[in-house]
XYZ file of N, CA and C in Angstrom:
801
model
N 44.312 51.677 81.508
C 44.070 52.781 82.014
C 43.946 53.454 82.440
N 42.603 54.556 82.359
C 42.347 56.066 82.823
C 43.669 57.353 83.647
N 43.303 58.200 83.166
C 44.199 59.156 83.713
C 43.589 60.410 84.533
N 43.663 60.521 86.090
C 43.207 61.227 86.877
C 43.826 61.973 87.213
N 42.867 63.228 86.830
C 43.342 64.680 86.743
C 42.420 65.505 88.065
N 42.450 66.134 89.094
C 42.158 66.217 90.459
C 42.572 67.901 89.712
N 41.069 68.703 89.460
C 41.301 70.000 89.364
C 40.928 70.932 90.794
N 41.757 71.539 91.401
C 41.798 72.042 92.931
C 42.512 73.053 92.673
N 42.083 74.727 93.449
C 42.422 75.848 94.053
C 41.043 75.718 95.779
N 42.314 75.860 96.767
C 41.956 76.658 97.461
C 41.154 77.877 97.673
N 41.296 78.087 96.393
C 40.590 79.396 96.630
C 39.265 79.597 95.575
N 38.348 79.710 96.204
C 36.785 79.971 95.345
C 36.446 80.734 94.344
N 35.815 80.615 93.513
C 35.716 81.502 91.927
C 36.054 82.431 91.587
N 37.071 81.013 90.967
C 38.842 80.825 89.808
C 37.957 80.091 89.022
N 36.795 79.595 89.044
C 36.812 78.941 87.701
C 37.004 77.584 87.578
N 37.110 76.941 88.850
C 37.404 75.807 88.864
C 35.816 74.462 89.272
N 35.216 74.871 88.763
C 34.103 74.039 88.312
C 33.743 73.923 87.071
N 34.229 75.218 86.129
C 33.453 75.532 84.846
C 33.847 74.633 84.001
N 35.899 74.976 84.903
C 37.319 73.676 84.183
C 37.208 72.472 84.260
N 36.456 72.270 85.087
C 37.003 70.215 84.936
C 35.372 69.751 84.815
N 34.001 70.827 83.850
C 32.629 70.366 83.557
C 33.167 70.574 82.141
N 34.367 71.397 82.087
C 34.550 71.849 80.605
C 35.353 70.781 79.335
N 36.916 70.523 80.460
C 36.921 69.971 80.444
C 37.132 68.396 80.156
N 36.674 68.308 81.372
C 35.812 66.813 80.565
C 34.509 66.653 79.127
N 34.091 67.482 79.237
C 32.546 67.823 77.668
C 33.749 67.554 77.007
N 34.728 68.087 76.304
C 35.656 68.226 75.750
C 36.436 66.945 75.075
N 37.218 66.075 76.228
C 37.336 65.401 76.184
C 36.522 63.650 76.099
N 35.393 64.108 76.087
C 33.933 63.511 75.536
C 33.884 63.578 74.653
N 33.833 65.039 73.708
C 34.089 65.558 72.478
C 34.812 64.443 71.331
N 36.165 63.559 71.972
C 37.314 64.101 71.513
C 37.348 62.702 71.075
N 36.303 62.189 71.532
C 36.117 59.971 71.448
C 36.354 59.901 72.872
N 37.160 59.816 74.014
C 36.993 60.007 75.297
C 36.313 59.420 76.166
N 36.055 58.234 76.773
C 35.224 57.882 77.667
C 35.575 58.482 78.986
N 34.849 59.973 79.427
C 35.167 60.722 81.138
C 35.037 60.088 81.972
N 35.303 60.477 83.037
C 34.228 60.217 84.142
C 34.230 62.042 85.166
N 32.839 62.834 85.407
C 33.496 64.082 86.172
C 33.217 63.501 87.546
N 34.094 63.280 88.302
C 33.782 63.219 89.738
C 33.330 64.691 90.943
N 32.211 64.995 91.454
C 32.319 65.780 91.934
C 32.519 66.095 93.403
N 33.407 66.386 93.481
C 33.610 66.424 94.320
C 33.300 67.217 95.992
N 32.995 67.974 95.882
C 32.444 69.523 96.170
C 31.269 69.245 97.028
N 30.790 69.086 97.855
C 29.535 69.424 98.679
C 28.356 70.224 98.901
N 29.012 71.658 97.234
C 28.628 72.128 96.842
C 27.851 71.823 95.761
N 27.336 71.099 94.913
C 27.374 70.205 93.903
C 27.097 70.265 92.655
N 27.514 71.638 92.418
C 28.015 72.516 91.487
C 28.160 71.903 89.811
N 29.187 70.582 90.287
C 29.685 70.840 88.801
C 28.811 69.012 87.853
N 27.466 68.536 89.200
C 26.763 68.319 88.980
C 25.589 68.509 88.169
N 24.834 70.115 89.400
C 23.712 70.773 88.651
C 24.287 71.426 87.096
N 25.834 71.549 86.973
C 25.961 71.976 86.079
C 26.122 70.943 84.778
N 25.686 69.875 85.082
C 25.944 69.139 83.434
C 24.491 68.135 83.705
N 23.258 69.489 84.538
C 22.109 69.238 84.115
C 21.776 67.830 84.488
N 21.981 67.726 86.337
C 22.367 66.343 87.245
C 20.802 66.970 88.382
N 20.547 66.571 89.065
C 19.250 67.866 90.073
C 20.210 66.273 91.168
N 20.969 67.411 92.065
C 20.935 66.661 93.998
C 20.291 66.285 94.117
N 20.259 65.200 93.757
C 19.697 64.035 94.809
C 19.404 62.918 96.003
N 19.261 63.799 97.248
C 19.900 63.312 98.708
C 19.778 61.570 99.285
N 18.368 61.348 97.700
C 17.427 59.725 98.015
C 18.427 58.917 97.296
N 19.563 59.357 96.350
C 20.502 58.568 95.367
C 22.001 58.861 95.757
N 22.515 57.773 95.110
C 24.074 56.996 95.820
C 24.265 58.369 94.736
N 25.203 58.375 95.313
C 26.530 59.582 95.238
C 28.010 59.201 96.089
N 28.568 60.696 95.806
C 30.073 60.122 95.886
C 29.843 60.228 97.168
N 28.556 60.566 98.298
C 28.435 60.439 99.628
C 28.933 59.414 100.086
N 27.703 58.000 99.652
C 28.012 56.565 99.621
C 29.192 54.884 99.392
N 29.929 56.142 98.646
C 31.098 55.357 97.344
C 31.798 55.802 98.935
N 31.992 57.375 98.549
C 33.765 57.032 99.672
C 33.125 55.807 101.358
N 31.639 57.088 102.031
C 32.143 55.822 103.063
C 31.537 54.441 102.708
N 31.907 53.521 102.105
C 31.782 51.677 101.686
C 30.351 51.407 101.831
N 29.409 52.794 101.528
C 27.890 52.267 101.032
C 28.125 51.767 99.617
N 28.409 51.853 98.400
C 27.318 52.169 97.177
C 29.627 51.942 96.835
N 28.917 51.470 95.164
C 30.715 51.179 94.914
C 30.761 51.997 93.296
N 31.504 53.194 92.824
C 31.472 53.751 92.084
C 30.344 53.650 90.006
N 29.964 51.885 90.086
C 29.221 52.618 89.390
C 27.103 51.976 89.355
N 27.324 51.671 91.042
C 25.882 51.880 91.161
C 24.642 52.945 91.415
N 25.952 54.742 92.019
C 25.877 56.205 91.541
C 26.414 56.595 90.208
N 26.469 56.389 89.545
C 26.781 56.137 87.689
C 25.380 57.401 87.850
N 25.603 58.856 86.511
C 24.762 59.489 85.329
C 25.237 60.034 84.463
N 24.232 58.792 83.732
C 24.978 58.883 82.268
C 24.268 60.820 82.129
N 25.319 61.648 81.057
C 24.781 62.996 80.939
C 24.795 62.992 79.899
N 23.643 64.577 78.963
C 23.066 64.337 77.577
C 24.563 64.168 76.496
N 25.880 64.759 76.988
C 27.045 64.167 76.077
C 26.989 63.133 75.893
N 27.985 62.246 74.752
C 27.425 61.117 74.889
C 29.043 60.773 75.090
N 29.885 59.894 76.262
C 31.057 59.791 77.409
C 31.100 60.539 77.870
N 29.713 61.025 78.297
C 30.694 61.092 80.046
C 29.983 61.605 80.558
N 29.631 60.730 81.409
C 29.733 60.602 83.442
C 29.414 60.900 84.434
N 29.028 60.662 84.950
C 29.087 61.703 86.514
C 28.913 61.346 87.458
N 29.384 61.107 88.181
C 30.142 60.156 89.882
C 28.842 61.976 90.351
N 28.166 61.801 90.831
C 27.326 63.750 91.745
C 26.963 63.291 93.573
N 27.163 64.297 93.478
C 27.323 65.664 94.798
C 26.313 66.289 94.980
N 25.385 65.334 96.369
C 25.138 66.232 97.060
C 24.472 66.683 98.418
N 23.783 67.725 99.364
C 24.449 67.775 100.332
C 24.866 66.346 101.573
N 24.910 65.529 101.503
C 24.907 64.572 102.225
C 27.573 64.881 101.657
N 27.181 64.431 101.791
C 28.776 64.787 100.993
C 29.840 65.825 102.522
N 28.647 67.127 102.675
C 28.419 68.008 103.979
C 29.424 67.074 104.974
N 28.530 66.175 105.610
C 30.034 65.289 106.587
C 30.637 64.009 106.274
N 30.902 64.270 104.594
C 31.747 63.576 105.118
C 33.284 63.673 105.302
N 33.601 64.580 105.812
C 34.947 65.248 105.575
C 35.157 64.768 107.783
N 34.600 65.078 107.515
C 34.051 64.262 109.686
C 34.147 63.455 109.610
N 32.971 62.456 108.894
C 32.904 61.085 109.071
C 33.456 60.238 108.521
N 34.752 60.180 108.243
C 35.897 60.367 107.205
C 37.323 59.645 108.760
N 37.433 60.692 108.730
C 37.597 60.705 110.040
C 38.392 59.889 110.486
N 37.245 59.222 111.567
C 37.895 57.461 112.187
C 38.202 56.138 111.185
N 37.819 56.579 110.011
C 38.331 54.923 109.473
C 39.590 54.836 108.194
N 39.859 53.273 108.700
C 40.698 53.387 108.112
C 40.777 53.654 106.539
N 42.997 54.287 106.428
C 43.366 54.256 105.501
C 42.636 55.749 104.917
N 41.499 57.056 105.124
C 41.352 56.785 105.299
C 41.353 58.197 104.496
N 42.744 58.624 103.842
C 42.805 59.206 102.742
C 42.972 58.507 101.361
N 42.951 57.262 101.120
C 42.922 56.396 100.024
C 41.663 56.193 100.156
N 40.753 56.462 100.539
C 39.106 55.900 99.892
C 38.508 55.791 98.195
N 39.033 57.043 98.366
C 38.401 57.772 96.552
C 39.929 57.490 95.976
N 41.334 57.073 96.096
C 41.482 55.758 95.720
C 41.470 54.326 95.203
N 41.088 54.165 96.170
C 41.140 52.694 96.601
C 39.331 52.317 94.560
N 38.370 53.230 94.998
C 37.452 52.723 94.392
C 37.866 53.630 93.384
N 37.955 54.400 92.442
C 38.949 54.791 91.246
C 39.288 53.166 91.209
N 40.614 53.576 91.622
C 40.604 51.253 91.267
C 40.333 50.787 90.365
N 38.702 50.652 90.764
C 38.500 49.504 90.978
C 37.202 50.132 88.951
N 37.215 51.637 89.107
C 36.648 51.945 87.501
C 37.796 52.682 86.501
N 38.777 52.876 86.706
C 39.802 52.738 85.842
C 40.317 52.594 84.251
N 39.289 51.258 84.366
C 39.808 50.863 82.832
C 38.866 50.797 82.608
N 37.546 50.999 82.580
C 36.411 52.380 81.462
C 36.398 53.510 80.960
N 37.516 53.880 81.724
C 37.124 55.798 81.614
C 38.890 55.912 80.868
N 39.200 56.985 79.680
C 39.875 57.489 79.820
C 41.199 58.615 80.366
N 39.753 59.106 80.071
C 40.636 60.500 81.756
C 39.114 60.564 82.159
N 39.638 60.441 83.989
C 38.475 61.304 85.346
C 39.160 62.193 85.785
N 38.655 62.855 85.679
C 37.919 64.743 86.231
C 37.092 64.804 87.756
N 37.692 64.922 88.190
C 38.070 65.202 89.661
C 37.828 67.053 90.206
N 36.420 66.878 90.314
C 36.136 68.802 90.920
C 35.915 68.372 92.083
N 37.731 68.947 92.829
C 37.692 69.641 94.419
C 37.021 69.921 94.408
N 36.979 70.346 96.327
C 35.986 71.772 96.842
C 36.982 73.320 96.972
N 36.651 73.811 97.643
C 37.630 74.899 97.187
C 37.738 75.031 98.689
N 38.354 73.444 99.301
C 38.992 73.655 100.063
C 40.704 72.536 100.527
N 41.525 72.969 101.385
C 42.314 71.988 101.507
C 42.100 71.040 103.097
N 40.939 70.467 102.196
C 40.301 69.220 103.422
C 40.491 67.722 102.583
N 39.521 67.183 104.408
C 39.983 65.438 103.467
C 38.950 65.186 101.949
N 38.371 65.654 101.356
C 37.576 65.103 99.860
C 39.007 65.466 98.891
N 40.234 66.408 99.278
C 40.447 67.312 98.548
C 41.408 66.726 98.993
N 42.015 65.992 100.115
C 42.652 65.459 100.364
C 43.148 63.377 99.401
N 41.616 63.230 99.399
C 41.607 61.687 99.039
C 41.493 62.205 97.540
N 40.943 63.355 96.919
C 40.874 63.705 95.408
C 42.506 63.865 95.018
N 43.425 65.118 95.938
C 44.660 64.344 95.036
C 45.908 62.703 95.315
N 44.899 61.820 96.832
C 45.653 60.984 96.398
C 45.750 59.970 95.480
N 44.311 59.605 94.689
C 43.240 58.915 93.549
C 44.427 60.386 91.953
N 44.333 60.598 92.221
C 44.685 61.497 91.345
C 46.690 61.343 90.703
N 45.888 61.330 89.539
C 48.000 60.666 88.342
C 48.666 62.556 88.580
N 47.433 63.797 87.833
C 47.492 64.066 87.745
C 46.501 66.206 88.757
N 47.312 66.564 88.371
C 47.035 68.642 89.668
C 46.383 69.375 88.195
N 45.289 69.575 88.628
C 44.904 70.949 87.333
C 45.319 72.200 88.087
N 45.802 73.737 87.718
C 45.175 74.134 89.127
C 44.894 75.226 88.222
N 43.108 75.598 88.523
C 42.571 77.044 87.282
C 43.144 77.610 88.167
N 43.361 79.220 87.335
C 44.064 80.723 88.711
C 43.239 82.075 88.156
N 42.864 82.300 88.653
C 42.534 83.525 88.006
C 43.034 85.115 87.840
N 43.180 85.931 87.663
C 44.201 87.054 87.306
C 44.059 87.431 88.123
N 44.155 87.798 89.064
C 44.452 88.939 90.490
C 45.286 89.102 91.888
N 45.409 90.088 91.766
C 46.106 90.169 93.295
C 46.794 89.309 93.909
N 46.231 88.588 94.562
C 46.503 87.297 95.422
C 46.804 86.235 95.092
N 46.600 85.776 93.550
C 47.425 84.773 93.067
C 47.739 84.155 93.118
N 49.361 84.899 93.331
C 50.396 83.868 93.483
C 50.338 83.254 94.382
N 49.798 84.200 95.892
C 50.095 83.154 97.160
C 49.371 81.903 97.703
N 48.085 81.587 97.224
C 47.443 80.546 97.393
C 47.845 79.858 96.108
N 48.477 80.509 95.450
C 48.727 78.945 94.326
C 49.827 78.582 95.078
N 51.505 79.058 96.161
C 52.119 78.836 96.166
C 51.621 77.613 97.761
N 50.782 77.490 97.667
C 49.891 76.977 98.907
C 49.948 76.192 98.218
N 49.221 76.186 97.841
C 48.387 75.170 97.165
C 49.965 73.717 96.637
N 50.521 74.090 95.756
C 51.741 73.927 95.311
C 52.601 73.088 96.389
N 52.775 74.018 97.766
C 53.705 73.459 98.829
C 52.442 72.101 99.673
N 51.343 71.630 99.566
C 50.532 70.773 99.914
C 50.854 70.131 99.230
N 51.350 69.773 97.997
C 51.465 68.677 96.248
C 52.666 68.646 97.038
N 53.149 69.280 97.229
C 54.851 68.497 97.450
C 54.785 67.840 98.915
N 54.660 67.716 99.439
C 54.122 67.372 101.561
C 53.506 66.190 101.004
N 52.456 65.692 99.771
C 51.638 64.745 99.463
C 52.946 63.872 99.050
N 53.976 64.029 97.926
C 54.526 63.622 96.782
C 55.413 62.779 98.597
N 55.850 63.683 99.221
C 57.415 63.338 100.050
C 56.147 62.190 101.426
N 55.831 62.988 101.725
C 54.783 61.968 102.745
C 54.382 61.071 102.653
N 53.382 60.777 101.853
C 52.678 59.791 101.366
C 53.223 59.328 100.137
N 54.414 59.721 99.746
C 55.096 58.368 98.582
C 54.308 58.526 97.371
N 54.061 59.943 97.040
C 52.771 59.821 95.753
C 52.670 60.721 94.476
N 53.605 59.804 93.294
C 54.505 60.582 92.311
C 53.450 61.714 91.926
N 52.016 62.347 92.357
C 51.565 63.666 91.612
C 52.461 64.028 90.667
N 51.149 64.626 89.632
C 52.322 65.600 88.699
C 51.533 66.450 89.233
N 51.936 67.657 88.216
C 51.445 68.954 87.410
C 51.017 69.343 86.298
N 49.610 68.835 86.249
C 49.328 68.264 84.861
C 49.513 70.564 84.296
N 49.338 71.170 84.987
C 49.641 72.963 84.513
C 48.122 73.613 85.042
N 49.205 74.638 85.439
C 48.326 76.113 85.749
C 47.679 76.673 84.719
N 46.274 76.479 85.278
C 45.451 77.111 83.613
C 45.516 78.699 83.796
N 45.166 79.293 83.239
C 44.413 81.267 83.075
C 43.178 81.118 83.208
N 42.145 81.715 84.071
C 41.246 81.922 83.292
C 40.710 83.309 83.744
N 39.496 83.744 83.299
C 38.936 84.524 83.240
C 39.558 86.043 83.093
N 40.303 85.718 82.073
C 40.839 85.567 81.404
C 40.615 87.350 80.434
N 40.885 88.583 80.311
C 40.605 89.621 79.946
C 42.137 90.843 79.752
N 42.050 91.111 78.555
C 43.881 91.139 78.173
C 43.185 92.733 77.248
N 42.051 93.404 78.257
C 41.278 95.541 77.947
C 42.420 95.173 79.138
N 42.423 95.164 80.064
C 42.947 95.528 82.322
C 44.113 94.703 81.807
N 45.011 95.867 82.176
C 46.548 96.110 82.694
C 46.720 94.622 84.139
N 46.413 95.057 85.265
C 46.395 93.634 85.642
C 46.499 92.412 85.211
N 45.461 92.457 84.847
C 45.324 90.799 83.948
C 46.087 90.422 83.456
N 47.303 91.594 82.635
C 48.627 90.598 81.479
C 49.275 90.877 82.796
N 50.303 91.920 83.954
C 50.406 91.638 84.070
C 50.488 90.911 85.213
N 49.128 90.274 85.956
C 49.282 88.894 86.453
C 50.650 87.442 85.760
N 49.708 87.952 84.526
C 49.278 85.911 83.401
C 50.758 86.674 83.648
N 51.716 87.403 82.863
C 52.553 87.803 82.099
C 53.513 87.185 83.677
N 53.505 87.571 85.141
C 54.219 86.843 86.199
C 54.226 84.872 86.504
N 52.400 85.357 86.206
C 52.583 83.992 86.732
C 53.893 82.680 85.464
N 53.809 83.071 84.644
C 54.300 82.735 83.960
C 56.063 82.877 84.222
N 56.599 84.003 84.827
C 57.847 84.346 84.041
C 57.947 82.826 85.958
N 57.126 83.364 86.917
C 57.683 82.162 88.055
C 57.388 80.953 88.163
N 56.698 79.863 87.367
C 55.439 78.993 86.635
C 56.495 78.230 85.458
N 56.834 79.677 84.395
C 57.566 78.822 83.789
C 56.715 77.895 83.280
N 57.149 76.297 82.349
C 56.071 76.301 81.449
C 55.142 75.176 82.782
N 55.031 75.201 83.389
C 53.615 74.752 84.300
C 52.532 75.293 84.336
N 52.705 76.198 83.630
C 51.917 77.321 82.848
C 50.967 76.346 81.649
N 49.304 76.516 80.674
C 49.642 75.987 79.911
C 49.721 77.054 79.080
N 49.489 76.644 77.625
C 49.163 77.899 76.567
C 48.177 77.946 76.529
N 47.223 77.666 77.061
C 45.369 78.142 77.264
C 45.108 79.069 77.485
N 44.640 79.950 77.477
C 43.662 80.813 78.611
C 42.756 80.568 77.447
N 41.702 80.671 79.448
C 40.340 80.983 78.932
C 39.683 82.196 79.550
N 39.011 82.694 78.491
C 38.787 84.005 78.819
C 37.477 84.111 79.301
N 37.334 85.824 80.122
C 35.723 86.479 80.799
C 35.192 85.853 79.845
N 34.439 85.238 80.378
C 32.788 85.521 78.980
C 31.512 85.152 79.417
N 30.447 85.765 79.016
C 28.851 85.455 79.673
C 28.704 83.968 79.042
N 28.505 83.459 77.940
C 28.548 82.394 77.771
C 28.492 81.295 78.682
N 29.763 81.993 78.765
C 30.202 80.112 80.079
C 30.117 80.209 81.487
N 30.301 81.625 81.155
C 28.544 81.960 83.288
C 27.583 81.574 82.970
N 26.998 81.797 81.566
C 25.121 81.281 81.097
C 24.560 79.850 81.673
N 26.072 78.811 81.295
C 25.495 78.363 80.906
C 25.483 76.964 81.679
N 26.125 76.932 82.664
C 26.181 75.599 84.157
C 24.527 76.550 83.928
N 23.642 77.416 84.413
C 22.135 77.600 84.631
C 21.806 77.047 83.936
N 22.023 77.187 83.056
C 21.258 75.948 81.917
C 21.420 74.060 81.843
N 22.179 73.908 82.774
C 22.982 72.368 82.985
C 23.647 71.859 82.008
N 23.978 72.693 81.189
C 24.533 71.996 79.866
C 25.989 72.786 79.855
N 27.257 72.428 79.434
C 28.812 72.247 79.528
C 28.506 72.724 77.986
N 29.473 74.042 77.531
C 30.163 75.323 76.925
C 29.479 74.554 75.055
N 30.116 73.312 75.519
C 30.541 72.761 74.045
C 28.826 72.737 73.708
N 27.715 72.669 74.567
C 26.075 72.146 74.236
C 25.146 72.853 74.243
N 26.008 74.553 74.876
C 24.882 75.787 75.339
C 25.070 76.952 73.707
N 26.633 76.702 73.325
C 26.936 77.710 72.445
C 29.030 77.567 71.574
N 28.478 76.353 71.105
C 30.032 75.841 70.201
C 30.914 76.264 69.967
N 29.647 77.460 69.065
C 30.762 78.821 68.649
C 30.784 80.415 69.544
N 31.364 79.765 70.284
C 31.563 80.772 71.752
C 33.329 80.976 71.951
N 34.148 82.064 72.094
C 35.267 82.241 72.596
C 35.577 80.447 74.262
N 34.054 80.706 74.770
C 35.019 80.063 76.200
C 33.986 78.981 75.623
N 34.125 77.915 74.414
C 33.915 76.509 73.891
C 35.238 76.264 73.469
N 35.849 77.620 72.515
C 36.839 77.593 72.199
C 37.997 76.832 73.070
N 38.354 77.671 73.614
C 39.136 77.649 74.207
C 39.471 76.209 75.303
N 38.308 75.905 75.496
C 38.286 74.756 76.650
C 38.921 73.610 74.604
N 38.457 74.077 73.945
C 38.557 72.791 73.527
C 40.163 72.257 73.096
N 40.686 73.175 73.214
C 41.682 74.145 73.107
C 43.204 72.831 74.058
N 42.393 73.623 75.126
C 42.868 73.064 76.656
C 42.725 71.915 76.769
N 41.306 70.967 75.937
C 41.549 69.149 75.965
C 43.393 68.879 74.768
N 42.155 69.997 73.426
C 44.209 69.375 72.307
C 45.705 69.155 73.524
N 45.632 70.691 74.043
C 46.957 70.865 74.813
C 47.135 69.310 76.011
N 46.171 68.527 77.092
C 46.476 67.754 77.679
C 46.324 65.999 77.217
N 45.578 66.600 75.719
C 46.277 65.256 75.220
C 47.457 64.987 75.444
N 48.129 66.338 74.811
C 49.465 66.825 73.874
C 50.568 65.611 75.486
N 49.739 66.860 75.981
C 50.772 66.359 77.365
C 50.589 65.052 77.779
N 49.908 64.402 77.516
C 49.937 62.756 77.549
C 50.503 61.717 76.886
N 51.561 60.904 77.841
C 51.818 59.976 77.428
C 52.045 58.145 77.234
N 50.228 58.774 77.841
C 49.996 56.671 77.351
C 49.380 56.665 75.961
N 48.478 57.844 75.486
C 47.939 57.760 74.369
C 47.012 57.078 73.980
N 46.631 56.464 72.493
C 45.069 56.500 72.635
C 45.763 54.436 72.344
N 46.872 54.282 72.922
C 47.173 52.441 73.600
C 46.425 51.846 74.927
N 45.781 53.336 75.579
C 45.230 52.901 76.574
C 43.870 52.089 76.945
N 43.458 51.645 75.889
C 42.331 51.506 75.638
C 41.286 53.038 76.120
N 41.338 53.774 76.365
C 40.292 54.717 76.497
C 38.882 55.454 76.312
N 39.992 54.647 74.406
C 39.070 55.817 73.286
C 37.343 55.110 73.317
N 36.216 55.043 73.315
C 35.091 55.192 73.379
C 35.309 54.025 72.280
N 34.899 54.083 70.699
C 35.154 53.369 70.385
C 35.271 51.835 70.476
N 36.798 51.673 71.619
C 37.920 50.301 71.591
C 36.781 50.302 72.522
N 36.089 50.700 73.751
C 34.743 49.852 74.656
C 32.969 50.356 74.038
N 32.803 51.128 72.956
C 30.791 50.290 72.875
C 30.985 51.327 73.176
């Protein structure tokens, strides 16, 4: 069964979508079948893997509202083993339309449960808000990966998010784990970056991943070409860092290859 990882931070501009795309691509390159779920109405993960945001085609919106199954909306990307559940502008209305539906917090979880045996990993790119879309992603996820930029307000934002995760564990009885806190846009030439990174490691300890994502022009360019960094520039520091992130997460994964997750086992 797939391990479901929600990539989330209610603060925008921290490398959340970049991380979702490139972690998914790196895991696919490691011979796992991966489903990337674009749960952000901006649809940046969709365009970031080269898929057009077409409001006339089935998308996550239709899946959440019960008009379609995941299989109806799946799109293959150019990277073998990486599939996309796309988003488009229709998803903007989902937060309002979900409010009056039964089991509104569990819609994505119920849909994903039908597809988990087809993938090794399911990566959900969440919107930069603690709304119903994010709540659906957290309820569907086994763990949370939190990208965080080294800046002055970093600790304040992440504490609020972890508080939300704690409340979900308690009130929803959902044993979601912290996959890790990922330092992004790291520039070791600045004192502030180094100090914030040190503060994060001191405060959150082992929850902070060893892998650090550098500030990179090539990483910033890749989405405009509709490519993960692995297919845009595999020799770049950004590609190396996301390959290392995938290795670190695989090392944490207690399920191992016996989950039936590998592409070779599924054809």
